[in-house]
Amino acid sequence: MSDGRSILLTNDDGIDAPGIATLREELTALGDVTVVAPDGNQSGVGRTRNHAAVVREHPWGYALGGTPADCVAYGLRGLDTEFDVVVSGVNDGPNAGNYVVGRSGTVGAGIEAAFLGTPAFAVSAYHSTDFFLSPPEEYDFARPARVAVALVERALASGVYDDVDLLNVNAPVDAPEPPVMLTEPHHDYGQEVVRVDEEDGEDELAPDEHRVELHDRTWPDAVGWENPFPLAETHRDRYPVGSDRRAMVDAAVSVSPLTVTHAVPDSARLADVVETLEVE
């Protein structure tokens, strides 16, 4: 039975992705679901915004030629509806670790919602051995979607959003009855910069130019889309208990409460620098 909540649903994989279809169906148990989602894949764009976008009517709501944050902005300010919550997902792949969370379009939609004063929820799916869900059509998003619905319902009813702006959740598609853990994004980031030689067929470079590749390493011993879980015991040791990465190594549901207000830390040292700084 619907309790009459009004839900805005979006994602970053695009309106035709299987994860959002499954989540929409499950969310109808909570209330009226309006979908405003990108008309194509917008993964990894963070909270990027555009000044203009084309909106196309869709049987579920609207497809928008823009980013997930654009979709939320349009949904919350361009539609004549007061939404109780914005839900983003189900993403086909995890969003864990502070660096990945910061660049995620799935989470970026939730951040936009929070800045606009609406409770937000981002949910991503992972496989405990495959890790990334590729191709996503071969995986069942039902369990992460059910986890999202249960958490949204209880969080709204219990007043969680009085203290939290955004819940970021990673849920396994394959683990039966996974434990649910309160976590925080693991704090790590690595960057490797490699100078590359010019290859045949590429544009010629000027004498004062050179080409580089920038590789971020978001998991130890894993580059790009490689699977980090064969070294599960090593990863378990490296990721502390209570981190989202540790929960995923243990095939658990990770629930990370986030604030997005960019709160200002109380720094006596900075206050002294500012007070004593003389500008000529």
Short mmCIF file of C-alpha atoms in Angstrom, two decimals:
data_model
loop_
_atom_site.label_atom_id
_atom_site.label_comp_id
_atom_site.label_asym_id
_atom_site.label_seq_id
_atom_site.Cartn_x
_atom_site.Cartn_y
_atom_site.Cartn_z
CA MET A 1 0.00 0.00 0.00
CA SER A 2 1.25 3.46 -0.87
CA ASP A 3 1.60 5.91 2.01
CA GLY A 4 1.22 8.84 -0.36
CA ARG A 5 4.81 10.06 -0.49
CA SER A 6 5.95 11.99 -3.54
CA ILE A 7 9.25 10.66 -4.86
CA LEU A 8 11.57 12.11 -7.49
CA LEU A 9 13.70 9.37 -9.07
CA THR A 10 16.83 9.90 -11.16
CA ASN A 11 20.14 8.20 -11.96
CA ASP A 12 23.35 8.71 -13.91
CA ASP A 13 23.25 5.61 -16.13
CA GLY A 14 20.41 7.00 -18.20
CA ILE A 15 16.65 6.60 -18.22
CA ASP A 16 16.85 3.32 -20.17
CA ALA A 17 19.22 1.62 -17.68
CA PRO A 18 17.90 -1.52 -15.95
CA GLY A 19 18.69 -0.28 -12.43
CA ILE A 20 16.30 2.67 -12.54
CA ALA A 21 13.52 0.51 -13.98
CA THR A 22 13.75 -1.94 -11.09
CA LEU A 23 13.97 0.83 -8.48
CA ARG A 24 10.98 2.67 -9.93
CA GLU A 25 8.84 -0.46 -9.70
CA GLU A 26 9.82 -1.06 -6.07
CA LEU A 27 9.36 2.59 -5.04
CA THR A 28 5.73 2.63 -6.15
CA ALA A 29 5.01 0.81 -2.87
CA LEU A 30 5.89 4.05 -1.05
CA GLY A 31 3.99 6.57 -3.14
CA ASP A 32 3.90 8.43 -6.44
CA VAL A 33 7.15 8.18 -8.40
CA THR A 34 8.15 10.79 -10.97
CA VAL A 35 11.23 10.00 -13.04
CA VAL A 36 13.47 12.76 -14.33
CA ALA A 37 16.62 11.08 -15.62
CA PRO A 38 19.34 11.75 -18.20
CA ASP A 39 18.55 10.71 -21.74
CA GLY A 40 21.93 8.96 -21.92
CA ASN A 41 24.79 7.82 -19.72
CA GLN A 42 26.14 10.55 -17.44
CA SER A 43 28.38 8.48 -15.16
CA GLY A 44 31.19 10.21 -13.33
CA VAL A 45 30.01 13.79 -13.84
CA GLY A 46 29.64 14.58 -10.13
CA ARG A 47 27.41 17.61 -9.54
CA THR A 48 28.13 19.20 -12.92
CA ARG A 49 25.36 21.55 -14.03
CA ASN A 50 24.36 23.00 -17.39
CA HIS A 51 22.67 26.30 -18.12
CA ALA A 52 20.16 24.78 -20.55
CA ALA A 53 18.77 21.35 -21.34
CA VAL A 54 16.21 19.73 -23.62
CA VAL A 55 13.37 17.94 -21.81
CA ARG A 56 11.44 15.14 -23.48
CA GLU A 57 8.27 13.54 -22.14
CA HIS A 58 8.62 9.90 -21.11
CA PRO A 59 6.02 7.36 -19.91
CA TRP A 60 7.61 7.53 -16.43
CA GLY A 61 8.09 11.30 -16.41
CA TYR A 62 10.83 13.09 -18.32
CA ALA A 63 14.12 12.37 -20.06
CA LEU A 64 16.49 15.31 -19.87
CA GLY A 65 19.50 16.08 -22.04
CA GLY A 66 21.78 16.90 -19.12
CA THR A 67 23.42 15.67 -15.96
CA PRO A 68 21.84 13.99 -12.92
CA ALA A 69 22.13 17.30 -11.04
CA ASP A 70 20.32 19.03 -13.91
CA CYS A 71 17.57 16.43 -13.61
CA VAL A 72 17.16 17.12 -9.89
CA ALA A 73 17.17 20.87 -10.40
CA TYR A 74 14.48 20.56 -13.06
CA GLY A 75 12.42 18.13 -11.02
CA LEU A 76 12.50 20.17 -7.81
CA ARG A 77 12.12 23.62 -9.33
CA GLY A 78 10.60 23.03 -12.77
CA LEU A 79 7.69 20.77 -11.88
CA ASP A 80 4.57 21.73 -9.94
CA THR A 81 5.17 19.03 -7.31
CA GLU A 82 6.44 19.10 -3.73
CA PHE A 83 8.69 16.06 -3.44
CA ASP A 84 9.32 14.36 -0.10
CA VAL A 85 12.55 12.72 -1.19
CA VAL A 86 14.92 12.41 -4.13
CA VAL A 87 16.21 8.90 -4.86
CA SER A 88 19.12 8.32 -7.25
CA GLY A 89 19.95 4.88 -8.68
CA VAL A 90 20.21 1.99 -8.80
CA ASN A 91 23.70 2.61 -10.16
CA ASP A 92 25.31 -0.32 -11.97
CA GLY A 93 28.52 -0.36 -9.95
CA PRO A 94 29.60 0.79 -6.49
CA ASN A 95 30.19 4.35 -5.31
CA ALA A 96 32.48 3.87 -2.33
CA GLY A 97 35.48 5.81 -1.01
CA ASN A 98 35.55 9.58 -0.61
CA TYR A 99 37.13 10.24 -4.00
CA VAL A 100 34.69 8.09 -5.96
CA VAL A 101 31.73 9.48 -3.99
CA GLY A 102 32.88 12.99 -4.86
CA ARG A 103 32.87 12.38 -8.60
CA SER A 104 29.79 10.14 -8.79
CA GLY A 105 26.86 11.38 -10.83
CA THR A 106 24.58 9.16 -8.73
CA VAL A 107 25.72 10.90 -5.55
CA GLY A 108 25.89 14.27 -7.34
CA ALA A 109 22.14 14.11 -7.88
CA GLY A 110 21.67 13.62 -4.15
CA ILE A 111 23.97 16.54 -3.35
CA GLU A 112 21.95 18.82 -5.64
CA ALA A 113 18.76 17.71 -3.90
CA ALA A 114 20.23 18.37 -0.47
CA PHE A 115 21.33 21.88 -1.43
CA LEU A 116 17.76 22.48 -2.61
CA GLY A 117 16.43 21.38 0.77
CA THR A 118 15.07 17.91 -0.07
CA PRO A 119 16.11 14.66 1.64
CA ALA A 120 18.24 12.58 -0.70
CA PHE A 121 19.18 8.95 -1.13
CA ALA A 122 21.76 7.44 -3.51
CA VAL A 123 21.94 3.68 -4.03
CA SER A 124 24.51 1.71 -6.00
CA ALA A 125 24.79 -2.01 -6.70
CA TYR A 126 27.84 -4.23 -6.70
CA HIS A 127 28.56 -7.94 -7.04
CA SER A 128 30.62 -9.50 -4.25
CA THR A 129 32.91 -11.28 -6.73
CA ASP A 130 32.37 -9.54 -10.07
CA PHE A 131 32.46 -6.10 -8.38
CA PHE A 132 31.29 -4.04 -11.37
CA LEU A 133 28.07 -5.06 -13.11
CA SER A 134 29.08 -5.31 -16.74
CA PRO A 135 27.00 -5.70 -18.76
CA PRO A 136 24.30 -4.54 -16.32
CA GLU A 137 21.53 -6.31 -18.23
CA GLU A 138 22.88 -9.62 -16.94
CA TYR A 139 22.35 -8.72 -13.28
CA ASP A 140 19.27 -8.53 -11.06
CA PHE A 141 18.91 -5.16 -9.31
CA ALA A 142 15.96 -6.28 -7.20
CA ARG A 143 17.83 -6.70 -3.91
CA PRO A 144 19.51 -3.24 -3.94
CA ALA A 145 16.16 -1.73 -4.94
CA ARG A 146 14.39 -3.41 -2.03
CA VAL A 147 17.13 -2.25 0.34
CA ALA A 148 16.65 1.31 -0.95
CA VAL A 149 12.89 1.23 -0.43
CA ALA A 150 13.18 -0.11 3.12
CA LEU A 151 15.82 2.46 4.07
CA VAL A 152 14.00 5.39 2.48
CA GLU A 153 10.79 4.47 4.26
CA ARG A 154 12.38 4.08 7.69
CA ALA A 155 14.72 7.08 7.37
CA LEU A 156 11.88 9.45 6.46
CA ALA A 157 9.61 8.10 9.20
CA SER A 158 12.27 8.26 11.92
CA GLY A 159 13.53 11.78 11.30
CA VAL A 160 17.00 10.74 10.11
CA TYR A 161 17.07 13.67 7.71
CA ASP A 162 16.94 16.14 10.59
CA ASP A 163 20.66 15.37 11.01
CA VAL A 164 21.67 13.99 7.61
CA ASP A 165 21.44 15.47 4.11
CA LEU A 166 22.17 12.39 2.03
CA LEU A 167 22.38 8.64 2.53
CA ASN A 168 24.85 6.89 0.23
CA VAL A 169 24.21 3.15 0.01
CA ASN A 170 26.07 0.31 -1.69
CA ALA A 171 24.20 -3.01 -1.77
CA PRO A 172 25.22 -6.40 -3.19
CA VAL A 173 23.12 -7.98 -5.91
CA ASP A 174 24.19 -11.53 -5.08
CA ALA A 175 24.61 -11.97 -1.31
CA PRO A 176 21.53 -13.53 0.34
CA GLU A 177 20.39 -11.68 3.48
CA PRO A 178 23.44 -9.38 3.60
CA PRO A 179 24.20 -7.58 6.88
CA VAL A 180 23.60 -3.83 6.93
CA MET A 181 26.43 -1.68 8.26
CA LEU A 182 26.67 1.99 9.20
CA THR A 183 29.79 3.26 7.42
CA GLU A 184 31.72 6.27 6.26
CA PRO A 185 33.48 6.66 2.90
CA HIS A 186 37.01 5.31 3.02
CA HIS A 187 39.54 8.14 2.77
CA ASP A 188 42.04 7.32 0.09
CA TYR A 189 43.11 8.55 -3.30
CA GLY A 190 46.03 7.85 -5.59
CA GLN A 191 47.01 9.41 -8.88
CA GLU A 192 49.58 8.24 -11.39
CA VAL A 193 50.74 10.52 -14.20
CA VAL A 194 52.47 8.88 -17.16
CA ARG A 195 54.11 10.69 -20.04
CA VAL A 196 53.28 8.91 -23.32
CA ASP A 197 55.03 8.97 -26.66
CA GLU A 198 53.16 10.28 -29.66
CA GLU A 199 51.56 7.47 -31.64
CA ASP A 200 51.11 7.25 -35.39
CA GLY A 201 47.94 8.90 -36.59
CA GLU A 202 47.63 11.29 -33.65
CA ASP A 203 47.73 15.03 -34.04
CA GLU A 204 51.24 16.36 -34.09
CA LEU A 205 52.34 18.22 -30.99
CA ALA A 206 54.19 21.50 -30.90
CA PRO A 207 57.79 21.47 -29.62
CA ASP A 208 56.65 22.83 -26.24
CA GLU A 209 53.84 20.26 -25.83
CA HIS A 210 53.70 16.68 -24.60
CA ARG A 211 50.93 14.22 -23.85
CA VAL A 212 50.23 12.66 -20.48
CA GLU A 213 47.79 10.07 -19.14
CA LEU A 214 46.30 10.52 -15.68
CA HIS A 215 45.25 7.34 -13.91
CA ASP A 216 43.40 7.50 -10.61
CA ARG A 217 43.77 4.44 -8.39
CA THR A 218 40.61 4.08 -6.36
CA TRP A 219 41.34 0.54 -5.16
CA PRO A 220 44.76 -0.83 -4.13
CA ASP A 221 46.19 -3.23 -6.72
CA ALA A 222 43.41 -2.41 -9.19
CA VAL A 223 43.52 -0.16 -12.22
CA GLY A 224 40.51 0.91 -14.20
CA TRP A 225 37.85 -1.79 -14.23
CA GLU A 226 39.94 -4.67 -12.92
CA ASN A 227 38.50 -6.83 -10.16
CA PRO A 228 40.05 -6.11 -6.74
CA PHE A 229 38.44 -8.98 -4.87
CA PRO A 230 40.90 -11.84 -5.61
CA LEU A 231 43.02 -10.20 -2.88
CA ALA A 232 40.05 -9.97 -0.52
CA GLU A 233 42.02 -10.82 2.61
CA THR A 234 44.57 -8.13 1.82
CA HIS A 235 41.82 -5.60 1.19
CA ARG A 236 40.05 -6.55 4.38
CA ASP A 237 43.21 -5.69 6.32
CA ARG A 238 43.70 -2.40 4.50
CA TYR A 239 40.13 -1.14 4.88
CA PRO A 240 39.20 -0.34 8.49
CA VAL A 241 36.05 -1.63 10.12
CA GLY A 242 33.33 0.96 9.61
CA SER A 243 34.47 2.01 6.13
CA ASP A 244 32.29 1.51 3.06
CA ARG A 245 35.06 -0.40 1.30
CA ARG A 246 35.37 -2.88 4.18
CA ALA A 247 31.62 -3.47 4.11
CA MET A 248 31.80 -4.29 0.41
CA VAL A 249 34.69 -6.72 0.84
CA ASP A 250 32.48 -8.44 3.42
CA ALA A 251 29.49 -8.49 1.00
CA ALA A 252 27.43 -6.22 3.25
CA VAL A 253 25.10 -3.28 2.64
CA SER A 254 27.03 -0.08 3.32
CA VAL A 255 25.02 2.93 4.55
CA SER A 256 27.00 6.18 4.77
CA PRO A 257 25.27 9.31 6.13
CA LEU A 258 26.62 12.49 4.52
CA THR A 259 26.24 16.23 4.94
CA VAL A 260 26.78 18.53 1.97
CA THR A 261 26.89 22.00 3.53
CA HIS A 262 30.70 22.25 3.37
CA ALA A 263 30.77 23.06 7.07
CA VAL A 264 33.57 25.39 8.17
CA PRO A 265 36.01 23.88 10.71
CA ASP A 266 36.95 25.94 13.75
CA SER A 267 40.64 26.73 13.14
CA ALA A 268 42.37 28.95 15.68
CA ARG A 269 45.56 28.85 13.57
CA LEU A 270 43.73 30.14 10.49
CA ALA A 271 42.04 32.83 12.56
CA ASP A 272 45.46 33.99 13.70
CA VAL A 273 46.77 34.02 10.11
CA VAL A 274 43.85 36.14 8.93
CA GLU A 275 43.98 38.52 11.86
CA THR A 276 47.71 39.17 11.47
CA LEU A 277 47.87 39.28 7.67
CA GLU A 278 48.87 42.66 6.30
CA VAL A 279 48.12 43.47 2.66
CA GLU A 280 50.22 46.16 1.03
#
